[in-house]
PDB file of C-alpha atoms in Angstrom:
ATOM      1  CA  MET T   1       0.000   0.000   0.000  1.00 57.00           C
ATOM      2  CA  THR T   2       1.255   3.466  -0.768  1.00 63.00           C
ATOM      3  CA  ASP T   3       1.199   6.529   1.433  1.00 73.00           C
ATOM      4  CA  LEU T   4       0.776   8.817  -1.552  1.00 87.00           C
ATOM      5  CA  GLU T   5      -2.355  10.918  -1.549  1.00 89.00           C
ATOM      6  CA  PRO T   6      -4.697  10.199  -4.496  1.00 93.00           C
ATOM      7  CA  ARG T   7      -4.710  12.803  -7.254  1.00 94.00           C
ATOM      8  CA  TRP T   8      -8.350  13.798  -6.808  1.00 95.00           C
ATOM      9  CA  LEU T   9     -10.156  15.500  -9.662  1.00 96.00           C
ATOM     10  CA  ASN T  10     -10.669  19.223  -9.360  1.00 96.00           C
ATOM     11  CA  ASP T  11     -14.153  20.641  -9.966  1.00 97.00           C
ATOM     12  CA  GLU T  12     -13.602  21.245 -13.697  1.00 97.00           C
ATOM     13  CA  GLU T  13     -12.049  17.784 -14.233  1.00 97.00           C
ATOM     14  CA  ARG T  14     -14.898  16.163 -12.294  1.00 97.00           C
ATOM     15  CA  ALA T  15     -17.494  17.974 -14.394  1.00 97.00           C
ATOM     16  CA  ALA T  16     -15.708  16.900 -17.607  1.00 97.00           C
ATOM     17  CA  TRP T  17     -15.406  13.309 -16.386  1.00 97.00           C
ATOM     18  CA  LEU T  18     -19.068  13.093 -15.393  1.00 97.00           C
ATOM     19  CA  ALA T  19     -20.136  14.542 -18.748  1.00 97.00           C
ATOM     20  CA  LEU T  20     -17.956  12.034 -20.609  1.00 97.00           C
ATOM     21  CA  LEU T  21     -19.265   9.177 -18.478  1.00 97.00           C
ATOM     22  CA  ALA T  22     -22.865  10.243 -19.107  1.00 97.00           C
ATOM     23  CA  ILE T  23     -22.231  10.456 -22.862  1.00 96.00           C
ATOM     24  CA  THR T  24     -20.595   7.028 -23.020  1.00 96.00           C
ATOM     25  CA  THR T  25     -23.482   5.589 -21.003  1.00 97.00           C
ATOM     26  CA  LEU T  26     -26.439   7.285 -22.722  1.00 97.00           C
ATOM     27  CA  LEU T  27     -25.316   7.596 -26.341  1.00 97.00           C
ATOM     28  CA  PRO T  28     -25.027   3.921 -27.363  1.00 97.00           C
ATOM     29  CA  GLY T  29     -28.595   3.127 -26.292  1.00 96.00           C
ATOM     30  CA  SER T  30     -29.962   6.229 -27.968  1.00 97.00           C
ATOM     31  CA  LEU T  31     -28.260   5.280 -31.232  1.00 98.00           C
ATOM     32  CA  GLU T  32     -29.124   1.594 -30.971  1.00 97.00           C
ATOM     33  CA  ALA T  33     -32.858   1.874 -30.294  1.00 97.00           C
ATOM     34  CA  PRO T  34     -33.824   2.932 -33.847  1.00 97.00           C
ATOM     35  CA  LEU T  35     -31.534   0.239 -35.331  1.00 98.00           C
ATOM     36  CA  GLN T  36     -33.165  -2.432 -33.166  1.00 97.00           C
ATOM     37  CA  GLN T  37     -36.625  -1.233 -34.117  1.00 97.00           C
ATOM     38  CA  ALA T  38     -35.912  -0.972 -37.842  1.00 97.00           C
ATOM     39  CA  ALA T  39     -33.718  -4.028 -38.410  1.00 97.00           C
ATOM     40  CA  LYS T  40     -33.082  -5.909 -35.149  1.00 97.00           C
ATOM     41  CA  LEU T  41     -29.441  -4.778 -35.293  1.00 97.00           C
ATOM     42  CA  SER T  42     -27.247  -3.735 -32.399  1.00 97.00           C
ATOM     43  CA  LEU T  43     -25.130  -0.615 -32.765  1.00 98.00           C
ATOM     44  CA  PHE T  44     -22.069  -2.862 -32.971  1.00 97.00           C
ATOM     45  CA  GLU T  45     -23.614  -4.989 -35.742  1.00 98.00           C
ATOM     46  CA  TYR T  46     -24.501  -1.811 -37.629  1.00 98.00           C
ATOM     47  CA  ASN T  47     -20.925  -0.613 -37.240  1.00 98.00           C
ATOM     48  CA  VAL T  48     -19.571  -3.901 -38.623  1.00 98.00           C
ATOM     49  CA  LEU T  49     -21.768  -3.554 -41.702  1.00 98.00           C
ATOM     50  CA  ALA T  50     -20.910   0.143 -42.056  1.00 98.00           C
ATOM     51  CA  MET T  51     -17.157  -0.499 -41.916  1.00 97.00           C
ATOM     52  CA  LEU T  52     -17.499  -3.221 -44.546  1.00 97.00           C
ATOM     53  CA  SER T  53     -19.692  -1.014 -46.742  1.00 97.00           C
ATOM     54  CA  GLU T  54     -17.051   1.736 -46.656  1.00 96.00           C
ATOM     55  CA  SER T  55     -14.138  -0.581 -47.470  1.00 95.00           C
ATOM     56  CA  GLU T  56     -12.798  -1.212 -50.931  1.00 93.00           C
ATOM     57  CA  GLY T  57     -14.854  -3.975 -52.497  1.00 94.00           C
ATOM     58  CA  GLY T  58     -16.893  -4.339 -49.293  1.00 96.00           C
ATOM     59  CA  ILE T  59     -14.354  -6.777 -47.864  1.00 96.00           C
ATOM     60  CA  LEU T  60     -11.844  -6.687 -45.009  1.00 95.00           C
ATOM     61  CA  PRO T  61      -9.634  -9.151 -43.180  1.00 93.00           C
ATOM     62  CA  MET T  62     -11.124  -9.941 -39.779  1.00 94.00           C
ATOM     63  CA  SER T  63      -8.133  -8.356 -38.031  1.00 92.00           C
ATOM     64  CA  GLU T  64      -8.690  -5.054 -39.854  1.00 93.00           C
ATOM     65  CA  LEU T  65     -12.445  -5.216 -39.289  1.00 96.00           C
ATOM     66  CA  ALA T  66     -11.762  -5.784 -35.580  1.00 95.00           C
ATOM     67  CA  ALA T  67      -9.534  -2.702 -35.558  1.00 94.00           C
ATOM     68  CA  ARG T  68     -12.150  -0.591 -37.343  1.00 95.00           C
ATOM     69  CA  THR T  69     -14.870  -1.655 -34.917  1.00 96.00           C
ATOM     70  CA  SER T  70     -12.639  -1.415 -31.813  1.00 95.00           C
ATOM     71  CA  ALA T  71     -13.480  -5.025 -30.994  1.00 94.00           C
ATOM     72  CA  SER T  72     -11.650  -8.157 -29.990  1.00 94.00           C
ATOM     73  CA  LEU T  73     -11.395 -10.839 -32.650  1.00 93.00           C
ATOM     74  CA  SER T  74     -13.497 -13.182 -30.518  1.00 95.00           C
ATOM     75  CA  ARG T  75     -16.344 -10.645 -30.169  1.00 96.00           C
ATOM     76  CA  LEU T  76     -16.179  -9.812 -33.865  1.00 96.00           C
ATOM     77  CA  SER T  77     -16.130 -13.490 -34.823  1.00 95.00           C
ATOM     78  CA  HIS T  78     -19.267 -14.128 -32.769  1.00 96.00           C
ATOM     79  CA  VAL T  79     -21.091 -11.156 -34.348  1.00 97.00           C
ATOM     80  CA  ALA T  80     -19.876 -11.999 -37.862  1.00 97.00           C
ATOM     81  CA  LYS T  81     -21.283 -15.503 -37.393  1.00 96.00           C
ATOM     82  CA  LYS T  82     -24.683 -14.017 -36.447  1.00 97.00           C
ATOM     83  CA  LEU T  83     -24.600 -11.613 -39.411  1.00 98.00           C
ATOM     84  CA  GLN T  84     -23.613 -14.463 -41.728  1.00 98.00           C
ATOM     85  CA  ALA T  85     -26.584 -16.519 -40.498  1.00 98.00           C
ATOM     86  CA  ARG T  86     -28.804 -13.577 -41.479  1.00 98.00           C
ATOM     87  CA  GLY T  87     -27.198 -13.439 -44.950  1.00 98.00           C
ATOM     88  CA  LEU T  88     -25.667 -10.002 -44.362  1.00 98.00           C
ATOM     89  CA  VAL T  89     -21.979 -10.987 -44.563  1.00 98.00           C
ATOM     90  CA  GLU T  90     -19.892 -13.853 -45.888  1.00 97.00           C
ATOM     91  CA  ARG T  91     -16.664 -15.102 -44.355  1.00 95.00           C
ATOM     92  CA  SER T  92     -13.967 -16.910 -46.302  1.00 90.00           C
ATOM     93  CA  VAL T  93     -10.299 -17.772 -46.289  1.00 87.00           C
ATOM     94  CA  HIS T  94      -8.133 -15.171 -48.030  1.00 81.00           C
ATOM     95  CA  ALA T  95      -7.032 -16.414 -51.468  1.00 79.00           C
ATOM     96  CA  ASP T  96      -3.365 -15.431 -50.923  1.00 80.00           C
ATOM     97  CA  ASP T  97      -3.011 -16.348 -47.236  1.00 78.00           C
ATOM     98  CA  ALA T  98      -4.938 -19.257 -45.733  1.00 80.00           C
ATOM     99  CA  ARG T  99      -4.191 -17.916 -42.236  1.00 82.00           C
ATOM    100  CA  VAL T 100      -6.376 -14.865 -42.916  1.00 81.00           C
ATOM    101  CA  THR T 101     -10.153 -14.915 -42.677  1.00 89.00           C
ATOM    102  CA  GLN T 102     -11.883 -12.140 -44.539  1.00 95.00           C
ATOM    103  CA  THR T 103     -15.410 -10.849 -44.249  1.00 96.00           C
ATOM    104  CA  ALA T 104     -17.437  -9.382 -47.088  1.00 97.00           C
ATOM    105  CA  ILE T 105     -20.742  -7.576 -46.990  1.00 98.00           C
ATOM    106  CA  THR T 106     -23.385  -9.277 -49.128  1.00 98.00           C
ATOM    107  CA  SER T 107     -25.789  -7.474 -51.419  1.00 98.00           C
ATOM    108  CA  ALA T 108     -28.482  -7.975 -48.749  1.00 98.00           C
ATOM    109  CA  GLY T 109     -26.143  -6.459 -46.139  1.00 98.00           C
ATOM    110  CA  MET T 110     -25.378  -3.524 -48.416  1.00 98.00           C
ATOM    111  CA  LYS T 111     -29.062  -2.953 -49.107  1.00 98.00           C
ATOM    112  CA  LEU T 112     -29.806  -3.033 -45.373  1.00 98.00           C
ATOM    113  CA  ILE T 113     -27.016  -0.604 -44.427  1.00 98.00           C
ATOM    114  CA  GLN T 114     -27.958   1.776 -47.242  1.00 97.00           C
ATOM    115  CA  GLY T 115     -31.553   1.751 -46.025  1.00 97.00           C
ATOM    116  CA  LEU T 116     -30.581   2.353 -42.384  1.00 98.00           C
ATOM    117  CA  ALA T 117     -27.788   4.892 -42.931  1.00 97.00           C
ATOM    118  CA  PRO T 118     -29.922   8.013 -43.556  1.00 97.00           C
ATOM    119  CA  GLU T 119     -31.893   7.596 -40.311  1.00 97.00           C
ATOM    120  CA  HIS T 120     -28.758   6.625 -38.377  1.00 98.00           C
ATOM    121  CA  VAL T 121     -26.864   9.691 -39.593  1.00 97.00           C
ATOM    122  CA  GLU T 122     -29.857  11.846 -38.681  1.00 97.00           C
ATOM    123  CA  SER T 123     -29.771  10.323 -35.177  1.00 97.00           C
ATOM    124  CA  VAL T 124     -26.056  11.102 -34.902  1.00 97.00           C
ATOM    125  CA  ARG T 125     -26.685  14.666 -36.064  1.00 98.00           C
ATOM    126  CA  GLY T 126     -29.613  15.160 -33.704  1.00 97.00           C
ATOM    127  CA  LEU T 127     -27.900  13.690 -30.662  1.00 97.00           C
ATOM    128  CA  ILE T 128     -24.447  15.203 -31.216  1.00 97.00           C
ATOM    129  CA  PHE T 129     -23.743  17.665 -33.985  1.00 97.00           C
ATOM    130  CA  ASP T 130     -26.920  19.748 -33.801  1.00 98.00           C
ATOM    131  CA  GLN T 131     -25.851  20.658 -30.247  1.00 96.00           C
ATOM    132  CA  LEU T 132     -22.420  21.899 -31.377  1.00 97.00           C
ATOM    133  CA  ASP T 133     -21.048  24.758 -33.438  1.00 98.00           C
ATOM    134  CA  ASN T 134     -18.104  24.372 -35.841  1.00 97.00           C
ATOM    135  CA  GLU T 135     -15.571  25.236 -33.142  1.00 98.00           C
ATOM    136  CA  ASP T 136     -17.093  22.645 -30.810  1.00 97.00           C
ATOM    137  CA  VAL T 137     -16.869  19.992 -33.547  1.00 97.00           C
ATOM    138  CA  ALA T 138     -13.199  20.812 -34.140  1.00 97.00           C
ATOM    139  CA  ASP T 139     -12.560  20.689 -30.371  1.00 97.00           C
ATOM    140  CA  LEU T 140     -14.398  17.369 -30.067  1.00 97.00           C
ATOM    141  CA  ALA T 141     -12.297  15.891 -32.887  1.00 96.00           C
ATOM    142  CA  ARG T 142      -9.060  17.203 -31.344  1.00 96.00           C
ATOM    143  CA  VAL T 143      -9.870  16.013 -27.825  1.00 97.00           C
ATOM    144  CA  GLY T 144     -11.256  12.728 -29.128  1.00 96.00           C
ATOM    145  CA  ARG T 145      -8.026  11.977 -31.003  1.00 96.00           C
ATOM    146  CA  LYS T 146      -5.995  12.702 -27.850  1.00 96.00           C
ATOM    147  CA  LEU T 147      -8.143  10.373 -25.755  1.00 96.00           C
ATOM    148  CA  VAL T 148      -8.100   7.616 -28.378  1.00 95.00           C
ATOM    149  CA  GLN T 149      -4.310   7.911 -28.654  1.00 95.00           C
ATOM    150  CA  GLY T 150      -4.001   7.537 -24.881  1.00 96.00           C
ATOM    151  CA  LEU T 151      -6.111   4.375 -25.014  1.00 95.00           C
ATOM    152  CA  ASP T 152      -4.616   2.879 -28.189  1.00 94.00           C
ATOM    153  CA  GLU T 153      -1.822   4.731 -29.951  1.00 94.00           C
ATOM    154  CA  ARG T 154      -2.225   2.468 -33.005  1.00 92.00           C
ATOM    155  CA  HIS T 155      -6.015   2.888 -33.311  1.00 93.00           C
ATOM    156  CA  TRP T 156      -7.137   2.937 -36.940  1.00 90.00           C
ATOM    157  CA  THR T 157      -8.771   6.379 -36.614  1.00 91.00           C
ATOM    158  CA  LEU T 158      -5.327   7.866 -35.941  1.00 92.00           C
ATOM    159  CA  ARG T 159      -3.872   6.575 -39.226  1.00 89.00           C
ATOM    160  CA  PRO T 160      -3.248   9.115 -41.974  1.00 84.00           C
ATOM    161  CA  PRO T 161      -6.027   9.089 -44.585  1.00 78.00           C
ATOM    162  CA  ALA T 162      -5.441   6.677 -47.463  1.00 70.00           C
ATOM    163  CA  GLN T 163      -4.194   8.346 -50.606  1.00 57.00           C
ATOM    164  CA  PRO T 164      -6.209   7.707 -53.799  1.00 58.00           C
TER     165      PRO T 164
END
């Protein structure tokens, strides 16, 4: 046991922490409810389909898909299996490397994500961006990157944008 005094949060830090905690607690459910109602999808399942839909050819190695969804491979594998059973994704062995499993969005998965995306983006706007001005959005992006880097300095969102 140490005799060092804890570094307690000051009033401003406490207010920031409680706001962040409230956001991380309330936001997922608020974003997931319309997805559950419209398509019986969790927010995570939606994110898996969205990341595949945005990838070149609609296909990603499982390791990259795990990175883009901030998930463990075991969690992603379980969800990919569920999505495959619904006909929304297909999993296969990579043609050039049998050690790599890749996941591809199916045409049914693409149709579903394209149908859900407008309402989902409107939810994101309504819950987040409509409350912020341009300076707030820039601050949120800057602070968000710092926090992500502190949690995972190799997180995919910190990579430089791909060059065309």
